[in-house]
Coordinates of C-alpha atoms and ligand atoms in Angstrom, one line a residue:
M1 CA 52.4 -0.8 -28.6
V2 CA 55.9 0.0 -27.6
P3 CA 56.0 3.0 -25.4
T4 CA 57.8 6.0 -26.9
K5 CA 60.2 8.2 -25.1
E6 CA 57.7 11.0 -24.9
Y7 CA 55.2 8.7 -23.3
E8 CA 57.8 7.7 -20.7
R9 CA 58.6 11.3 -20.0
N10 CA 54.9 12.4 -19.5
R11 CA 53.9 9.6 -17.3
T12 CA 53.8 10.6 -13.7
E13 CA 53.3 8.4 -10.7
V14 CA 50.2 9.1 -8.7
L15 CA 50.1 8.4 -5.0
I16 CA 47.0 6.8 -3.7
E17 CA 46.4 9.8 -1.5
T18 CA 46.5 12.2 -4.5
F19 CA 44.3 9.9 -6.5
I20 CA 41.6 9.8 -3.8
R21 CA 41.8 13.6 -3.2
K22 CA 41.3 14.2 -6.9
Q23 CA 38.4 11.7 -7.1
L24 CA 36.7 13.3 -4.1
R25 CA 37.4 16.8 -5.7
L26 CA 38.7 18.1 -2.4
K27 CA 39.6 21.8 -2.2
A28 CA 39.7 22.8 1.4
H29 CA 40.5 19.3 2.6
T30 CA 43.2 16.8 1.8
V31 CA 43.9 13.1 2.3
T32 CA 46.5 12.7 5.0
K33 CA 47.0 9.0 4.9
V34 CA 45.5 5.8 3.5
I35 CA 45.7 2.7 5.7
E36 CA 45.0 -0.8 4.8
A37 CA 42.9 -2.3 7.7
D38 CA 41.2 -5.6 8.0
E39 CA 38.8 -6.0 5.1
C40 CA 38.8 -2.2 4.2
M41 CA 40.9 0.8 3.3
L42 CA 40.8 3.7 5.7
V43 CA 41.1 7.2 4.2
H44 CA 42.0 9.9 6.7
I45 CA 41.0 13.3 5.7
D46 CA 41.9 16.7 7.2
R47 CA 41.5 20.3 6.6
I48 CA 44.2 22.1 4.7
G49 CA 45.6 24.9 6.8
K50 CA 43.1 27.7 7.3
R51 CA 41.2 27.3 4.0
L52 CA 37.7 28.5 4.3
L53 CA 35.0 25.9 4.9
R54 CA 31.4 26.2 3.8
C55 CA 28.2 26.2 5.9
G56 CA 26.4 22.9 5.7
V57 CA 23.0 24.7 5.4
C58 CA 23.5 27.6 3.0
R59 CA 26.9 26.5 1.5
Q60 CA 28.2 30.0 2.1
R61 CA 32.0 30.3 2.9
C62 CA 32.6 31.0 6.5
R63 CA 35.6 32.6 8.3
E64 CA 35.1 31.4 11.8
V65 CA 35.5 27.7 12.8
H66 CA 33.5 27.2 16.0
D67 CA 34.9 23.8 17.1
I68 CA 36.0 20.4 16.0
R69 CA 33.7 17.4 16.5
T70 CA 34.4 13.8 17.1
E71 CA 35.5 11.6 14.2
R72 CA 32.9 10.4 11.7
E73 CA 33.0 7.7 9.1
W74 CA 31.6 7.5 5.6
R75 CA 31.4 4.4 3.4
D76 CA 32.6 5.1 -0.2
L77 CA 32.6 3.0 -3.4
S78 CA 34.9 0.0 -3.0
M79 CA 38.4 0.0 -4.4
R80 CA 38.5 -3.2 -6.4
K81 CA 37.3 -5.6 -3.7
L82 CA 38.2 -3.5 -0.7
P83 CA 35.5 -1.2 0.8
L84 CA 36.7 2.3 1.2
K85 CA 36.0 4.3 4.4
L86 CA 36.6 8.0 4.9
R87 CA 37.4 9.3 8.3
Y88 CA 37.3 13.0 9.3
R89 CA 36.6 15.2 12.3
P90 CA 33.9 17.6 11.1
R91 CA 34.2 21.3 12.0
R92 CA 31.3 23.5 13.0
V93 CA 31.5 26.8 11.4
D94 CA 30.0 30.1 12.6
C95 CA 27.9 31.1 9.6
P96 CA 26.8 34.7 9.6
R97 CA 23.5 33.7 8.2
C98 CA 22.7 30.4 10.0
G99 CA 24.7 30.5 13.2
V100 CA 26.8 27.6 14.4
R101 CA 26.4 24.8 11.9
V102 CA 28.3 21.6 10.9
E103 CA 30.4 22.3 7.7
D104 CA 29.4 21.2 4.3
F105 CA 31.1 18.0 3.1
P106 CA 32.1 18.0 -0.6
W107 CA 31.8 14.1 -0.6
A108 CA 28.4 13.6 1.0
E109 CA 25.1 15.1 1.9
P110 CA 24.9 16.4 5.5
W111 CA 22.8 13.5 6.9
A112 CA 24.4 10.8 4.9
R113 CA 26.7 8.0 6.2
V114 CA 27.8 7.1 2.7
T115 CA 29.4 9.3 0.1
T116 CA 27.3 10.8 -2.7
A117 CA 29.1 8.6 -5.2
L118 CA 28.2 5.4 -3.3
F119 CA 24.7 6.8 -2.6
N120 CA 24.1 7.4 -6.3
A121 CA 25.5 4.0 -7.3
V122 CA 23.2 2.2 -4.8
A123 CA 20.2 4.2 -5.9
M124 CA 20.8 3.5 -9.6
L125 CA 21.2 -0.2 -9.0
A126 CA 18.0 -0.3 -6.8
R127 CA 16.1 0.9 -9.9
E128 CA 17.0 -2.4 -11.5
L129 CA 17.3 -5.0 -8.7
S130 CA 15.5 -5.7 -5.6
W131 CA 16.7 -3.9 -2.5
Q132 CA 18.0 -7.2 -1.1
G133 CA 19.9 -7.8 -4.3
T134 CA 21.3 -4.3 -4.3
A135 CA 22.4 -4.7 -0.7
R136 CA 24.2 -7.9 -1.6
E137 CA 26.0 -6.3 -4.5
Y138 CA 27.4 -3.4 -2.4
G139 CA 28.0 -5.3 0.9
L140 CA 25.4 -3.3 2.7
N141 CA 22.4 -4.4 4.6
W142 CA 18.8 -4.2 3.4
K143 CA 18.0 -1.4 5.9
S144 CA 20.8 0.9 4.4
V145 CA 19.5 0.4 0.9
A146 CA 15.9 1.2 2.1
T147 CA 17.2 4.3 3.8
I148 CA 19.1 5.4 0.6
V149 CA 16.1 4.8 -1.7
R150 CA 13.8 6.7 0.6
R151 CA 16.3 9.6 0.9
A152 CA 16.8 9.6 -2.9
V153 CA 13.0 9.8 -3.4
Q154 CA 12.9 12.6 -0.9
Y155 CA 15.6 14.5 -2.7
G156 CA 14.2 13.7 -6.1
L157 CA 10.6 14.9 -5.2
K158 CA 12.0 18.1 -3.9
H159 CA 14.3 18.8 -6.9
R160 CA 12.3 17.3 -9.8
V161 CA 11.2 19.5 -12.7
R162 CA 7.5 20.3 -12.7
P163 CA 6.5 21.4 -16.3
P164 CA 2.8 22.1 -16.8
V165 CA 0.7 19.0 -17.0
H166 CA -2.0 18.7 -19.6
A167 CA -3.2 15.1 -19.6
I168 CA -3.2 12.8 -16.6
G169 CA -4.2 9.1 -16.2
I170 CA -5.4 7.8 -12.9
D171 CA -5.1 4.1 -12.3
E172 CA -4.9 1.7 -9.4
V173 CA -2.3 -1.1 -8.5
S174 CA -2.5 -3.7 -5.8
R175 CA 0.3 -4.2 -3.3
R176 CA -0.6 -7.7 -2.6
K177 CA -2.5 -9.9 -5.1
G178 CA -6.0 -8.4 -5.4
Q179 CA -5.9 -6.4 -2.2
V180 CA -4.4 -3.3 -0.5
Y181 CA -4.8 -0.8 -3.4
L182 CA -2.7 2.2 -4.3
T183 CA -3.7 4.9 -6.7
V184 CA -1.1 6.0 -9.3
V185 CA -1.3 9.2 -11.4
Y186 CA 0.6 9.5 -14.6
D187 CA 1.4 12.4 -16.9
L188 CA 0.2 10.8 -20.2
E189 CA 2.2 13.2 -22.4
R190 CA 5.6 12.8 -20.7
R191 CA 4.8 9.2 -19.8
V192 CA 6.1 9.6 -16.3
L193 CA 4.7 8.9 -12.8
L194 CA 3.4 12.0 -11.0
W195 CA 2.0 10.7 -7.8
V196 CA 1.3 7.6 -5.7
G197 CA -1.2 7.5 -2.9
E198 CA -2.4 4.8 -0.4
D199 CA -5.9 3.4 -1.0
R200 CA -8.2 4.2 -3.9
T201 CA -11.0 6.3 -2.4
E202 CA -11.9 9.8 -3.2
E203 CA -10.4 11.0 0.0
A204 CA -7.2 9.2 -0.7
V205 CA -6.8 10.9 -4.1
R206 CA -7.6 14.4 -3.0
P207 CA -4.0 15.2 -1.9
F208 CA -2.9 14.8 -5.5
F209 CA -5.0 17.8 -6.5
T210 CA -4.6 19.9 -3.4
Q211 CA -1.0 19.2 -2.5
E212 CA 0.9 17.8 -5.5
M213 CA -0.8 19.9 -8.1
G214 CA -2.2 22.8 -6.2
K215 CA -4.8 25.3 -7.4
R216 CA -2.6 27.0 -10.1
R217 CA -1.2 23.9 -11.8
C218 CA -4.7 22.3 -11.8
Q219 CA -5.8 25.0 -14.2
T220 CA -3.7 23.6 -17.1
L221 CA -5.3 20.1 -16.8
Q222 CA -7.2 19.4 -20.0
V223 CA -7.8 15.6 -19.9
V224 CA -8.2 13.2 -17.0
C225 CA -8.3 9.6 -18.1
M226 CA -9.8 7.0 -15.7
D227 CA -11.9 3.9 -15.3
M228 CA -15.7 4.3 -15.3
W229 CA -15.9 2.6 -12.0
A230 CA -13.4 5.0 -10.3
A231 CA -14.7 7.3 -7.7
Y232 CA -12.7 10.3 -8.7
A233 CA -15.0 12.1 -11.2
K234 CA -16.5 14.4 -8.6
L235 CA -13.0 15.2 -7.4
V236 CA -11.9 16.2 -10.9
R237 CA -14.9 18.5 -11.4
E238 CA -14.2 20.1 -8.1
H239 CA -10.5 20.8 -8.5
A240 CA -9.8 20.8 -12.3
V241 CA -12.6 22.7 -13.7
H242 CA -11.3 23.0 -17.3
A243 CA -10.5 19.3 -17.5
Q244 CA -12.5 16.9 -19.7
I245 CA -13.0 13.5 -18.0
L246 CA -12.2 10.7 -20.4
F247 CA -13.0 7.0 -19.6
D248 CA -10.0 4.9 -20.4
R249 CA -10.3 2.8 -23.6
F250 CA -8.5 -0.2 -22.1
H251 CA -10.8 -0.2 -19.1
I252 CA -13.9 0.0 -21.3
V253 CA -12.6 -2.9 -23.4
K254 CA -12.0 -4.9 -20.1
H255 CA -15.5 -4.3 -19.0
L256 CA -16.8 -5.4 -22.5
N257 CA -14.7 -8.6 -22.3
E258 CA -16.1 -9.3 -18.9
A259 CA -19.6 -9.0 -20.3
V260 CA -18.7 -11.6 -23.0
D261 CA -17.3 -13.8 -20.3
E262 CA -20.3 -13.5 -18.1
A263 CA -22.6 -14.2 -21.0
R264 CA -20.6 -17.4 -21.7
R265 CA -20.8 -18.5 -18.1
G266 CA -24.5 -17.8 -17.9
L267 CA -25.0 -20.0 -21.0
W268 CA -22.8 -22.8 -19.6
R269 CA -25.1 -23.1 -16.6
Q270 CA -28.0 -23.9 -19.0
L271 CA -26.1 -26.5 -21.1
T272 CA -26.5 -30.3 -20.9
T273 CA -23.4 -32.4 -20.2
Q274 CA -23.2 -33.6 -23.8
E275 CA -23.3 -30.0 -25.1
R276 CA -20.7 -28.9 -22.6
V277 CA -18.0 -31.2 -24.1
T278 CA -18.2 -29.3 -27.5
F279 CA -18.2 -26.0 -25.8
K280 CA -15.3 -26.7 -23.5
G281 CA -12.3 -24.3 -24.0
T282 CA -14.0 -21.8 -26.1
R283 CA -13.5 -18.8 -23.8
W284 CA -10.1 -17.8 -25.3
L285 CA -11.6 -18.3 -28.8
L286 CA -14.0 -15.5 -28.1
L287 CA -11.5 -13.2 -26.6
K288 CA -9.1 -13.5 -29.5
N289 CA -9.1 -11.3 -32.6
P290 CA -10.8 -13.4 -35.5
W291 CA -7.8 -12.8 -37.9
N292 CA -5.5 -14.4 -35.4
L293 CA -7.3 -17.8 -35.4
N294 CA -6.1 -20.8 -37.3
R295 CA -8.2 -23.2 -39.4
G296 CA -9.2 -25.6 -36.6
Q297 CA -10.0 -22.7 -34.3
K298 CA -12.2 -21.2 -37.1
D299 CA -14.0 -24.4 -37.5
R300 CA -14.8 -24.6 -33.9
L301 CA -16.0 -21.0 -34.0
S302 CA -18.2 -21.8 -36.9
T303 CA -19.8 -24.7 -35.1
L304 CA -20.7 -22.2 -32.4
V305 CA -22.1 -19.9 -35.0
R306 CA -24.3 -22.7 -36.5
W307 CA -25.7 -23.4 -33.1
N308 CA -26.7 -19.8 -33.2
S309 CA -26.1 -19.5 -29.5
P310 CA -26.4 -16.2 -27.6
L311 CA -22.6 -16.5 -27.3
V312 CA -22.4 -15.6 -31.0
R313 CA -24.5 -12.5 -30.5
A314 CA -22.2 -11.6 -27.6
W315 CA -19.1 -12.1 -29.8
Y316 CA -20.6 -10.0 -32.7
L317 CA -21.5 -7.3 -30.2
K318 CA -18.0 -7.2 -28.9
E319 CA -16.5 -7.0 -32.3
S320 CA -18.8 -4.3 -33.6
F321 CA -18.2 -2.2 -30.5
Q322 CA -14.5 -2.0 -31.4
L323 CA -15.4 0.1 -34.5
F324 CA -16.1 2.9 -32.2
W325 CA -12.4 3.6 -31.6
T326 CA -11.7 4.1 -35.3
Y327 CA -14.1 7.0 -36.1
K328 CA -12.5 10.4 -36.7
Q329 CA -15.6 12.5 -36.5
P330 CA -17.4 12.9 -33.2
W331 CA -20.9 12.7 -34.6
R332 CA -20.2 9.5 -36.5
A333 CA -18.7 7.9 -33.4
K334 CA -21.7 9.0 -31.3
Q335 CA -24.1 7.6 -34.0
H336 CA -22.3 4.3 -33.9
L337 CA -22.2 4.0 -30.2
L338 CA -26.0 4.9 -29.8
K339 CA -26.9 2.3 -32.4
W340 CA -24.7 -0.3 -30.8
M341 CA -26.2 0.5 -27.4
S342 CA -29.7 -0.1 -28.7
S343 CA -28.8 -3.3 -30.4
A344 CA -27.1 -4.5 -27.2
M345 CA -30.2 -3.7 -25.3
H346 CA -32.2 -5.9 -27.7
S347 CA -29.7 -8.8 -27.4
R348 CA -31.4 -10.5 -24.5
L349 CA -28.0 -10.7 -22.8
E350 CA -28.1 -9.5 -19.3
P351 CA -24.4 -8.7 -18.9
F352 CA -24.5 -6.5 -22.0
K353 CA -27.5 -4.6 -20.7
K354 CA -25.5 -3.9 -17.6
F355 CA -22.6 -2.7 -19.7
V356 CA -24.9 -0.4 -21.7
G357 CA -26.2 1.0 -18.4
M358 CA -22.7 1.8 -17.4
L359 CA -21.9 3.5 -20.8
R360 CA -25.1 5.5 -20.6
S361 CA -24.3 7.0 -17.3
H362 CA -20.8 7.9 -18.4
L363 CA -21.6 8.8 -22.1
D364 CA -19.7 12.2 -22.2
G365 CA -16.5 10.7 -20.9
V366 CA -16.8 7.7 -23.3
L367 CA -17.4 9.9 -26.4
A368 CA -14.4 12.2 -25.4
W369 CA -12.1 9.5 -26.9
T370 CA -12.8 10.7 -30.5
G371 CA -11.5 14.2 -29.7
T372 CA -8.6 13.3 -27.4
R373 CA -7.3 9.9 -28.6
L374 CA -5.7 9.4 -25.3
S375 CA -5.7 6.4 -23.0
N376 CA -3.9 4.9 -20.1
G377 CA -2.4 2.5 -22.6
A378 CA 0.4 4.9 -23.1
V379 CA 1.6 4.1 -19.5
E380 CA 0.6 0.4 -19.5
G381 CA 4.2 -0.5 -19.4
M382 CA 4.6 1.5 -16.2
N383 CA 1.8 -0.4 -14.5
N384 CA 3.7 -3.7 -15.5
K385 CA 6.9 -2.3 -14.1
I386 CA 5.1 -1.7 -10.8
K387 CA 3.9 -5.3 -10.8
S388 CA 7.4 -6.5 -11.4
I389 CA 8.8 -4.2 -8.6
S390 CA 6.3 -5.9 -6.2
H391 CA 7.2 -9.3 -7.5
R392 CA 11.0 -9.1 -7.3
S393 CA 10.7 -8.1 -3.6
F394 CA 8.0 -10.7 -2.8
G395 CA 5.6 -7.9 -2.1
F396 CA 6.4 -5.0 0.2
R397 CA 5.3 -5.3 3.8
S398 CA 4.8 -1.6 4.3
A399 CA 3.0 0.7 1.9
E400 CA 5.6 3.4 2.6
N401 CA 8.4 1.3 1.1
F402 CA 6.4 0.2 -1.8
I403 CA 5.4 3.8 -2.6
A404 CA 9.1 4.8 -2.3
A405 CA 10.1 2.0 -4.7
I406 CA 7.4 3.0 -7.2
Y407 CA 8.5 6.6 -7.2
H408 CA 12.1 5.6 -7.5
C409 CA 11.6 3.4 -10.5
C410 CA 8.8 5.3 -12.4
A411 CA 9.0 9.0 -11.7
R412 CA 12.4 9.8 -13.4
L413 CA 13.6 11.6 -10.2
P414 CA 16.9 13.4 -10.2
L415 CA 19.7 12.0 -7.9
P416 CA 21.9 14.3 -5.8
V417 CA 24.7 15.9 -7.8
E418 CA 28.3 14.8 -7.1
R419 CA 30.3 17.9 -6.4
Ligands
LIG1 ZN1 24.8 29.2 6.5

């Protein structure tokens, strides 16, 4: 497009100092000069005349400036490829409320060595990439990124919204494969992470109820969803008296699948070598839904059926159990489950008897499914996300950093506001 005369007239040249001053939204300060140094741009900032500065603690405007400190430097977002650094001699103000304090910087948090703009950019990228990758992207070292994420989490936890929680899911994740466990608590309605704690014992989870939730917020809890094997049931009865304990559907199915698997392995040990050849590779066949099998697979399954092995009984038991999830009326669901339990007890399959024993001692919490229709499946994606956080960083060496990374990626925490 050819520029019109009007366009020519409206165009104004912007000095780089003005540009940066506007970008930083400076009011009581100004950019005095911008110097191109080796591998960075130095932006010198100074106070404008006697404009009032704010207290760094309460952000109140203060009349008196106590003294001028030595020059400090802040990293800012790069300008094209050049890193930008701000330089300024902070004033200490005499705040009527707080006493002598360092002034409030409009471009950064009081403790920060980077501007809020860079802080937020790094924090956002660290939600997607590993800390190492984020550091490379912004020309920082890993430690600075770790500090930024930990600070962001601290800020976020302090400033996050805390609406009433009605349904929570408690689950566990491992930091290294199969060992060093963490307990995670999700809000099942908002599908957001509420809390992470080291270890998976009753004592380790107690702070969630006593500190994170507190007595008053525990009152609104209606459903607590967890694994039958978890040790938190007592804790829930103690702190959340109105809550119904619900044993998680996906964990129950997992235990059921394990029973099928164990029955298969028990049978395997009894087979002759010749029989083993035909049986080989049937494990997945039993774990799959029957309508997903192709013709050859169905044939193999029917061979197994013809042999009338205990495995088939195990398979039918597994399939018939699944009906339980579909009932709408609690008494029907209960009737089905009780019938199923008695037929499983007569199946002559030890693993199923064990499974029934587990159901029997947790019956209330299993039956609660029909009324609540809630499960940790709603936050299954979040558990996978945590696994991928651990993977992309090749595992975290300290639990503290891993916990910070989990909060940072899953708890939807707010970031500091750019002023
Ligand atoms: Zn103050």
